PDB file of C-alpha atoms in Angstrom:
ATOM      1  CA  MET G1127     -71.011  14.262 -13.708  1.00 48.00           C
ATOM      2  CA  ASN G1128     -73.698  14.019 -11.246  1.00 47.00           C
ATOM      3  CA  THR G1129     -75.955  11.722 -12.957  1.00 48.00           C
ATOM      4  CA  LEU G1130     -78.950  11.619 -10.863  1.00 47.00           C
ATOM      5  CA  LEU G1131     -81.427  13.620 -11.401  1.00 46.00           C
ATOM      6  CA  SER G1132     -83.635  14.939  -8.851  1.00 43.00           C
ATOM      7  CA  LEU G1133     -87.433  14.385  -7.741  1.00 43.00           C
ATOM      8  CA  ASN G1134     -88.184  17.134  -5.011  1.00 44.00           C
ATOM      9  CA  VAL G1135     -87.756  14.712  -2.990  1.00 41.00           C
ATOM     10  CA  HIS G1136     -88.771  15.845   1.083  1.00 43.00           C
ATOM     11  CA  ALA G1137     -86.936  15.485   3.958  1.00 43.00           C
ATOM     12  CA  PRO G1138     -87.879  14.062   6.545  1.00 44.00           C
ATOM     13  CA  PHE G1139     -90.239  11.161   5.496  1.00 42.00           C
ATOM     14  CA  ALA G1140     -92.367   9.068   7.236  1.00 45.00           C
ATOM     15  CA  ALA G1141     -95.131   6.584   5.983  1.00 45.00           C
ATOM     16  CA  PRO G1142     -98.744   7.062   6.892  1.00 44.00           C
ATOM     17  CA  SER G1143     -99.254   4.034   9.753  1.00 42.00           C
ATOM     18  CA  SER G1144    -102.990   3.788   7.429  1.00 40.00           C
ATOM     19  CA  PHE G1145    -100.136   2.784   4.377  1.00 38.00           C
ATOM     20  CA  SER G1146     -99.975  -0.091   2.642  1.00 39.00           C
ATOM     21  CA  PHE G1147     -98.687  -2.577   0.480  1.00 38.00           C
ATOM     22  CA  TYR G1148     -98.815  -6.257  -1.044  1.00 39.00           C
ATOM     23  CA  ASP G1149     -96.348  -7.475  -1.117  1.00 42.00           C
ATOM     24  CA  HIS G1150     -95.569 -11.388  -3.427  1.00 40.00           C
ATOM     25  CA  SER G1151     -94.142 -13.886  -2.503  1.00 37.00           C
ATOM     26  CA  LEU G1152     -91.056 -15.456  -4.797  1.00 38.00           C
ATOM     27  CA  HIS G1153     -92.134 -18.742  -7.093  1.00 38.00           C
ATOM     28  CA  LEU G1154     -88.916 -20.582  -8.161  1.00 36.00           C
ATOM     29  CA  GLU G1155     -89.375 -23.514 -10.361  1.00 37.00           C
ATOM     30  CA  GLU G1156     -86.593 -26.101 -10.195  1.00 36.00           C
ATOM     31  CA  GLU G1157     -84.476 -27.071 -13.126  1.00 38.00           C
ATOM     32  CA  ASP G1158     -85.505 -30.466 -12.934  1.00 39.00           C
ATOM     33  CA  GLY G1159     -88.767 -30.617 -11.356  1.00 39.00           C
ATOM     34  CA  HIS G1160     -88.888 -31.577  -7.994  1.00 38.00           C
ATOM     35  CA  ASP G1161     -88.302 -30.846  -4.897  1.00 38.00           C
ATOM     36  CA  HIS G1162     -90.633 -28.165  -4.435  1.00 35.00           C
ATOM     37  CA  ARG G1163     -91.647 -27.300  -0.564  1.00 34.00           C
ATOM     38  CA  GLU G1164     -94.077 -23.951   0.247  1.00 36.00           C
ATOM     39  CA  ASP G1165     -93.134 -21.573   2.194  1.00 37.00           C
ATOM     40  CA  ALA G1166     -95.472 -18.491   4.541  1.00 32.00           C
ATOM     41  CA  LEU G1167     -93.931 -15.032   4.901  1.00 32.00           C
ATOM     42  CA  ALA G1168     -96.232 -13.078   7.587  1.00 37.00           C
ATOM     43  CA  ALA G1169     -95.066  -9.342   7.274  1.00 36.00           C
ATOM     44  CA  ASP G1170     -97.018  -6.349   9.529  1.00 35.00           C
ATOM     45  CA  ASN G1171     -99.622  -8.491  10.527  1.00 34.00           C
ATOM     46  CA  VAL G1172    -101.075  -9.572   6.810  1.00 34.00           C
ATOM     47  CA  THR G1173    -100.499 -13.485   6.185  1.00 31.00           C
ATOM     48  CA  ILE G1174     -99.016 -13.909   3.103  1.00 34.00           C
ATOM     49  CA  LYS G1175    -100.770 -16.358   0.711  1.00 36.00           C
ATOM     50  CA  LYS G1176     -98.153 -19.804   0.284  1.00 34.00           C
ATOM     51  CA  ARG G1177     -96.990 -19.977  -3.024  1.00 35.00           C
ATOM     52  CA  LYS G1178     -94.257 -22.834  -3.617  1.00 36.00           C
ATOM     53  CA  SER G1179     -90.476 -22.198  -3.491  1.00 39.00           C
ATOM     54  CA  CYS G1180     -87.382 -24.532  -4.132  1.00 33.00           C
ATOM     55  CA  LEU G1181     -83.668 -25.326  -3.820  1.00 32.00           C
ATOM     56  CA  LEU G1182     -82.057 -24.376  -7.649  1.00 38.00           C
ATOM     57  CA  LEU G1183     -79.030 -25.156  -8.883  1.00 33.00           C
ATOM     58  CA  GLU G1184     -76.214 -23.452  -9.132  1.00 36.00           C
ATOM     59  CA  ASN G1185     -75.187 -23.210 -12.958  1.00 41.00           C
ATOM     60  CA  ASP G1186     -71.381 -22.391 -12.194  1.00 39.00           C
ATOM     61  CA  ASN G1187     -70.796 -25.144  -9.632  1.00 37.00           C
ATOM     62  CA  ASN G1188     -73.915 -27.226  -8.929  1.00 37.00           C
ATOM     63  CA  LYS G1189     -74.139 -26.018  -5.592  1.00 40.00           C
ATOM     64  CA  LYS G1190     -77.537 -25.339  -3.925  1.00 36.00           C
ATOM     65  CA  ARG G1191     -78.884 -22.602  -3.274  1.00 43.00           C
ATOM     66  CA  LYS G1192     -81.837 -21.700  -1.071  1.00 45.00           C
ATOM     67  CA  CYS G1193     -84.510 -18.751  -1.623  1.00 50.00           C
ATOM     68  CA  GLY G1194     -85.756 -17.348   1.148  1.00 70.00           C
ATOM     69  CA  PRO G1195     -88.902 -15.172   2.311  1.00 87.00           C
ATOM     70  CA  VAL G1196     -89.536 -12.499   0.475  1.00 90.00           C
ATOM     71  CA  VAL G1197     -88.394  -9.160   2.921  1.00 91.00           C
ATOM     72  CA  ASN G1198     -90.459  -6.685   3.399  1.00 89.00           C
ATOM     73  CA  ASN G1199     -88.344  -3.928   6.010  1.00 88.00           C
ATOM     74  CA  ASP G1200     -88.315  -0.107   6.298  1.00 90.00           C
ATOM     75  CA  SER G1201     -85.918   0.080   2.752  1.00 90.00           C
ATOM     76  CA  ILE G1202     -89.115  -1.559   1.219  1.00 94.00           C
ATOM     77  CA  VAL G1203     -91.407   0.381   2.721  1.00 94.00           C
ATOM     78  CA  ARG G1204     -89.904   3.850   1.701  1.00 94.00           C
ATOM     79  CA  MET G1205     -89.870   2.469  -1.875  1.00 95.00           C
ATOM     80  CA  LYS G1206     -93.036   1.621  -2.216  1.00 96.00           C
ATOM     81  CA  TRP G1207     -94.178   4.951  -0.683  1.00 95.00           C
ATOM     82  CA  PHE G1208     -91.492   7.762  -3.008  1.00 96.00           C
ATOM     83  CA  ILE G1209     -92.619   6.437  -6.135  1.00 97.00           C
ATOM     84  CA  THR G1210     -96.756   5.805  -4.815  1.00 96.00           C
ATOM     85  CA  GLY G1211     -96.401   9.669  -2.954  1.00 95.00           C
ATOM     86  CA  GLU G1212     -94.159  11.341  -4.386  1.00 94.00           C
ATOM     87  CA  MET G1213     -93.806   9.672  -8.270  1.00 96.00           C
ATOM     88  CA  TYR G1214     -97.296   8.293  -8.470  1.00 96.00           C
ATOM     89  CA  GLY G1215     -95.647   6.189 -10.209  1.00 96.00           C
ATOM     90  CA  LEU G1216     -98.319   3.494 -10.529  1.00 97.00           C
ATOM     91  CA  ASP G1217     -99.092  -0.868 -10.648  1.00 97.00           C
ATOM     92  CA  MET G1218     -96.139  -1.531  -9.082  1.00 97.00           C
ATOM     93  CA  LYS G1219     -95.083  -5.288  -9.053  1.00 97.00           C
ATOM     94  CA  LEU G1220     -92.299  -7.220  -8.032  1.00 98.00           C
ATOM     95  CA  VAL G1221     -89.723  -8.794 -10.013  1.00 98.00           C
ATOM     96  CA  ILE G1222     -87.243 -10.006  -8.361  1.00 97.00           C
ATOM     97  CA  GLN G1223     -85.201 -10.738  -4.919  1.00 97.00           C
ATOM     98  CA  LYS G1224     -81.975 -11.740  -5.407  1.00 96.00           C
ATOM     99  CA  VAL G1225     -78.424 -11.261  -3.917  1.00 95.00           C
ATOM    100  CA  LEU G1226     -76.208  -9.625  -6.878  1.00 96.00           C
ATOM    101  CA  TYR G1227     -73.124 -12.280  -7.815  1.00 95.00           C
ATOM    102  CA  GLU G1228     -70.094 -10.938  -8.606  1.00 95.00           C
ATOM    103  CA  SER G1229     -71.253 -12.369 -12.639  1.00 95.00           C
ATOM    104  CA  ASP G1230     -74.001  -9.463 -11.575  1.00 97.00           C
ATOM    105  CA  MET G1231     -70.509  -6.730 -11.195  1.00 96.00           C
ATOM    106  CA  LYS G1232     -67.909  -7.077 -13.454  1.00 95.00           C
ATOM    107  CA  LYS G1233     -67.330  -4.365 -15.432  1.00 94.00           C
ATOM    108  CA  ASP G1234     -67.143  -6.264 -18.877  1.00 95.00           C
ATOM    109  CA  GLN G1235     -70.431  -7.637 -18.525  1.00 95.00           C
ATOM    110  CA  ASN G1236     -72.591  -4.508 -17.619  1.00 97.00           C
ATOM    111  CA  ARG G1237     -75.730  -6.480 -16.762  1.00 97.00           C
ATOM    112  CA  LEU G1238     -78.422  -7.147 -14.055  1.00 98.00           C
ATOM    113  CA  ASN G1239     -79.009 -10.988 -14.501  1.00 97.00           C
ATOM    114  CA  MET G1240     -82.873 -12.135 -13.710  1.00 97.00           C
ATOM    115  CA  PRO G1241     -83.471 -15.459 -14.610  1.00 96.00           C
ATOM    116  CA  ILE G1242     -87.291 -15.798 -15.716  1.00 95.00           C
ATOM    117  CA  LYS G1243     -87.148 -18.921 -13.672  1.00 94.00           C
ATOM    118  CA  GLN G1244     -87.144 -17.180 -10.312  1.00 95.00           C
ATOM    119  CA  LEU G1245     -89.108 -13.874 -11.901  1.00 96.00           C
ATOM    120  CA  ALA G1246     -91.581 -13.444  -9.280  1.00 96.00           C
ATOM    121  CA  THR G1247     -94.179 -11.947 -11.096  1.00 95.00           C
ATOM    122  CA  LYS G1248     -94.956 -13.553 -14.171  1.00 95.00           C
ATOM    123  CA  PRO G1249     -93.922 -11.566 -17.664  1.00 96.00           C
ATOM    124  CA  HIS G1250     -97.060 -10.811 -18.758  1.00 96.00           C
ATOM    125  CA  GLU G1251     -97.775  -9.215 -15.690  1.00 97.00           C
ATOM    126  CA  PHE G1252     -95.902  -6.421 -15.633  1.00 98.00           C
ATOM    127  CA  LEU G1253     -94.965  -6.440 -18.772  1.00 98.00           C
ATOM    128  CA  THR G1254     -97.967  -5.477 -22.391  1.00 97.00           C
ATOM    129  CA  ASP G1255     -97.513  -8.303 -24.949  1.00 97.00           C
ATOM    130  CA  ASP G1256     -96.172  -4.890 -27.129  1.00 97.00           C
ATOM    131  CA  GLU G1257     -92.901  -4.440 -24.793  1.00 98.00           C
ATOM    132  CA  ILE G1258     -92.747  -8.324 -24.583  1.00 97.00           C
ATOM    133  CA  ARG G1259     -92.005  -8.808 -28.140  1.00 97.00           C
ATOM    134  CA  MET G1260     -89.854  -5.882 -27.898  1.00 97.00           C
ATOM    135  CA  VAL G1261     -87.996  -7.077 -24.974  1.00 97.00           C
ATOM    136  CA  ASP G1262     -87.093 -10.293 -27.515  1.00 95.00           C
ATOM    137  CA  LYS G1263     -86.120  -8.729 -30.300  1.00 94.00           C
ATOM    138  CA  ASP G1264     -83.441  -5.479 -29.123  1.00 94.00           C
ATOM    139  CA  GLY G1265     -85.069  -5.004 -25.759  1.00 97.00           C
ATOM    140  CA  ILE G1266     -86.576  -1.210 -24.779  1.00 97.00           C
ATOM    141  CA  GLU G1267     -85.071   1.628 -22.853  1.00 98.00           C
ATOM    142  CA  VAL G1268     -86.378   1.979 -19.465  1.00 98.00           C
ATOM    143  CA  ARG G1269     -85.960   4.462 -16.433  1.00 97.00           C
ATOM    144  CA  VAL G1270     -85.122   3.262 -12.939  1.00 98.00           C
ATOM    145  CA  VAL G1271     -85.024   4.230  -8.688  1.00 97.00           C
ATOM    146  CA  GLY G1272     -82.256   3.168  -7.284  1.00 95.00           C
ATOM    147  CA  SER G1273     -81.359   3.056  -4.040  1.00 91.00           C
ATOM    148  CA  MET G1274     -80.974   6.814  -3.121  1.00 90.00           C
ATOM    149  CA  MET G1275     -84.680   7.237  -4.122  1.00 93.00           C
ATOM    150  CA  GLN G1276     -83.585   9.429  -7.819  1.00 93.00           C
ATOM    151  CA  MET G1277     -84.387   8.286 -10.423  1.00 95.00           C
ATOM    152  CA  TYR G1278     -81.598   8.099 -12.700  1.00 95.00           C
ATOM    153  CA  ALA G1279     -80.606  10.288 -15.915  1.00 95.00           C
ATOM    154  CA  LYS G1280     -78.978   7.476 -18.309  1.00 96.00           C
ATOM    155  CA  PRO G1281     -81.714   4.767 -18.933  1.00 97.00           C
ATOM    156  CA  LEU G1282     -80.933   0.973 -18.623  1.00 98.00           C
ATOM    157  CA  ARG G1283     -81.915  -1.426 -21.782  1.00 98.00           C
ATOM    158  CA  LEU G1284     -84.037  -4.392 -20.323  1.00 98.00           C
ATOM    159  CA  LYS G1285     -83.410  -6.671 -22.495  1.00 98.00           C
ATOM    160  CA  LYS G1286     -84.183 -10.817 -22.371  1.00 96.00           C
ATOM    161  CA  TRP G1287     -81.126 -13.344 -23.227  1.00 92.00           C
ATOM    162  CA  PRO G1288     -81.839 -16.956 -24.511  1.00 85.00           C
ATOM    163  CA  MET G1289     -79.737 -19.498 -22.639  1.00 82.00           C
ATOM    164  CA  LYS G1290     -79.434 -23.301 -22.285  1.00 78.00           C
ATOM    165  CA  LYS G1291     -80.577 -23.956 -19.184  1.00 81.00           C
ATOM    166  CA  THR G1292     -82.460 -21.099 -18.737  1.00 86.00           C
ATOM    167  CA  ASP G1293     -84.016 -17.996 -20.149  1.00 93.00           C
ATOM    168  CA  ASN G1294     -83.106 -13.760 -18.853  1.00 96.00           C
ATOM    169  CA  TYR G1295     -83.539 -10.622 -18.705  1.00 98.00           C
ATOM    170  CA  VAL G1296     -81.196  -8.412 -17.697  1.00 98.00           C
ATOM    171  CA  LEU G1297     -81.175  -4.778 -17.703  1.00 98.00           C
ATOM    172  CA  LYS G1298     -77.811  -3.796 -19.260  1.00 96.00           C
ATOM    173  CA  THR G1299     -76.763  -0.207 -20.773  1.00 94.00           C
ATOM    174  CA  ASN G1300     -75.189   1.856 -17.927  1.00 96.00           C
ATOM    175  CA  TRP G1301     -76.131  -0.035 -15.499  1.00 97.00           C
ATOM    176  CA  ASN G1302     -71.789  -0.572 -14.411  1.00 97.00           C
ATOM    177  CA  ASN G1303     -72.384   3.489 -14.326  1.00 96.00           C
ATOM    178  CA  PHE G1304     -75.832   2.826 -11.915  1.00 97.00           C
ATOM    179  CA  LEU G1305     -74.057   1.052  -9.679  1.00 95.00           C
ATOM    180  CA  ALA G1306     -71.225   2.712  -9.332  1.00 94.00           C
ATOM    181  CA  ASP G1307     -73.750   6.334  -8.716  1.00 94.00           C
ATOM    182  CA  ASN G1308     -76.101   4.156  -6.220  1.00 92.00           C
ATOM    183  CA  GLU G1309     -74.939   3.220  -2.357  1.00 85.00           C
ATOM    184  CA  GLY G1310     -75.435  -0.560  -1.248  1.00 90.00           C
ATOM    185  CA  LEU G1311     -75.272  -2.314  -4.387  1.00 94.00           C
ATOM    186  CA  LYS G1312     -71.851  -4.493  -3.822  1.00 93.00           C
ATOM    187  CA  LYS G1313     -71.417  -7.793  -4.164  1.00 94.00           C
ATOM    188  CA  ASP G1314     -73.144 -10.723  -1.992  1.00 94.00           C
ATOM    189  CA  VAL G1315     -76.442  -7.823  -0.808  1.00 94.00           C
ATOM    190  CA  MET G1316     -79.733  -8.677  -1.528  1.00 95.00           C
ATOM    191  CA  ILE G1317     -81.547  -6.936  -4.296  1.00 96.00           C
ATOM    192  CA  GLN G1318     -85.101  -6.144  -5.328  1.00 97.00           C
ATOM    193  CA  VAL G1319     -86.584  -5.209  -8.151  1.00 98.00           C
ATOM    194  CA  TRP G1320     -89.619  -3.680  -8.724  1.00 98.00           C
ATOM    195  CA  ALA G1321     -91.760  -2.837 -11.524  1.00 98.00           C
ATOM    196  CA  PHE G1322     -94.344   0.181 -12.195  1.00 98.00           C
ATOM    197  CA  ARG G1323     -96.010   2.777 -14.906  1.00 98.00           C
ATOM    198  CA  LYS G1324     -95.206   6.291 -14.714  1.00 96.00           C
ATOM    199  CA  ASP G1325     -97.477   7.984 -16.609  1.00 95.00           C
ATOM    200  CA  ARG G1326     -97.688   4.434 -18.280  1.00 95.00           C
ATOM    201  CA  GLN G1327     -94.373   4.064 -19.146  1.00 96.00           C
ATOM    202  CA  LEU G1328     -92.331   1.254 -17.553  1.00 98.00           C
ATOM    203  CA  CYS G1329     -89.560   1.836 -15.214  1.00 98.00           C
ATOM    204  CA  PHE G1330     -87.943  -0.346 -12.066  1.00 98.00           C
ATOM    205  CA  ALA G1331     -87.129   0.402  -9.127  1.00 98.00           C
ATOM    206  CA  ILE G1332     -84.026  -1.477  -7.396  1.00 97.00           C
ATOM    207  CA  VAL G1333     -83.304  -0.969  -3.537  1.00 94.00           C
ATOM    208  CA  PRO G1334     -81.180  -3.685  -1.216  1.00 94.00           C
ATOM    209  CA  VAL G1335     -82.631  -4.847   1.435  1.00 89.00           C
ATOM    210  CA  GLU G1336     -81.679  -6.350   4.504  1.00 67.00           C
ATOM    211  CA  ARG G1337     -79.990  -9.671   4.580  1.00 47.00           C
ATOM    212  CA  THR G1338     -81.145 -11.908   6.515  1.00 42.00           C
ATOM    213  CA  ASP G1339     -79.847 -14.794   6.719  1.00 43.00           C
ATOM    214  CA  ALA G1340     -76.964 -16.593   4.577  1.00 37.00           C
ATOM    215  CA  VAL G1341     -78.983 -18.524   2.574  1.00 38.00           C
ATOM    216  CA  ASN G1342     -81.774 -16.231   0.524  1.00 38.00           C
ATOM    217  CA  ASP G1343     -80.060 -16.236  -2.518  1.00 40.00           C
ATOM    218  CA  ALA G1344     -81.676 -16.245  -5.559  1.00 42.00           C
ATOM    219  CA  ALA G1345     -79.340 -16.802  -8.026  1.00 42.00           C
TER     220      ALA G1345
END
């Protein structure tokens, strides 16, 4: 059964040259609180404010991963224009840029992991107080736009998973189906997760981006 819900997207797509977006840079905190660095990203002749980035210790084998600058390419511009121009979505915020790791792809886990320490936007900046309380308890249903530039027909659930070293937000329930029905979401592929509002309801967009180098990683 086709699980993609068409939103009457017109092709070919072309975003106006005057349409511009603000990009957030990643703000990660190292678990031991040391070794902070500052990055600067210039995209489309816009100077992005410097924010701290760092090395993050990987939990499973203690190997260091280094995050890279936030990607702003044609895929991201098309996604932003689809949400704001076609869906009339509002208040877009970058939640996280990360690589899809093996744990994100395992069918028995059926979730996308987003460590709260690695979020590009603080939770209270894309969630209301009521939503934060709901996410902390049973979670909330959310609609998600995928790589096919369509709103996925099956809702996912945003939930907080507390862990020993770090708390995580996860997108679960139908995550396996979402992976199967959206091209480009594969192991080791970098993605961006964006939050936005459609008719005041919390929604997300997940889009793969071209990998710029071998160390553009977020766990």
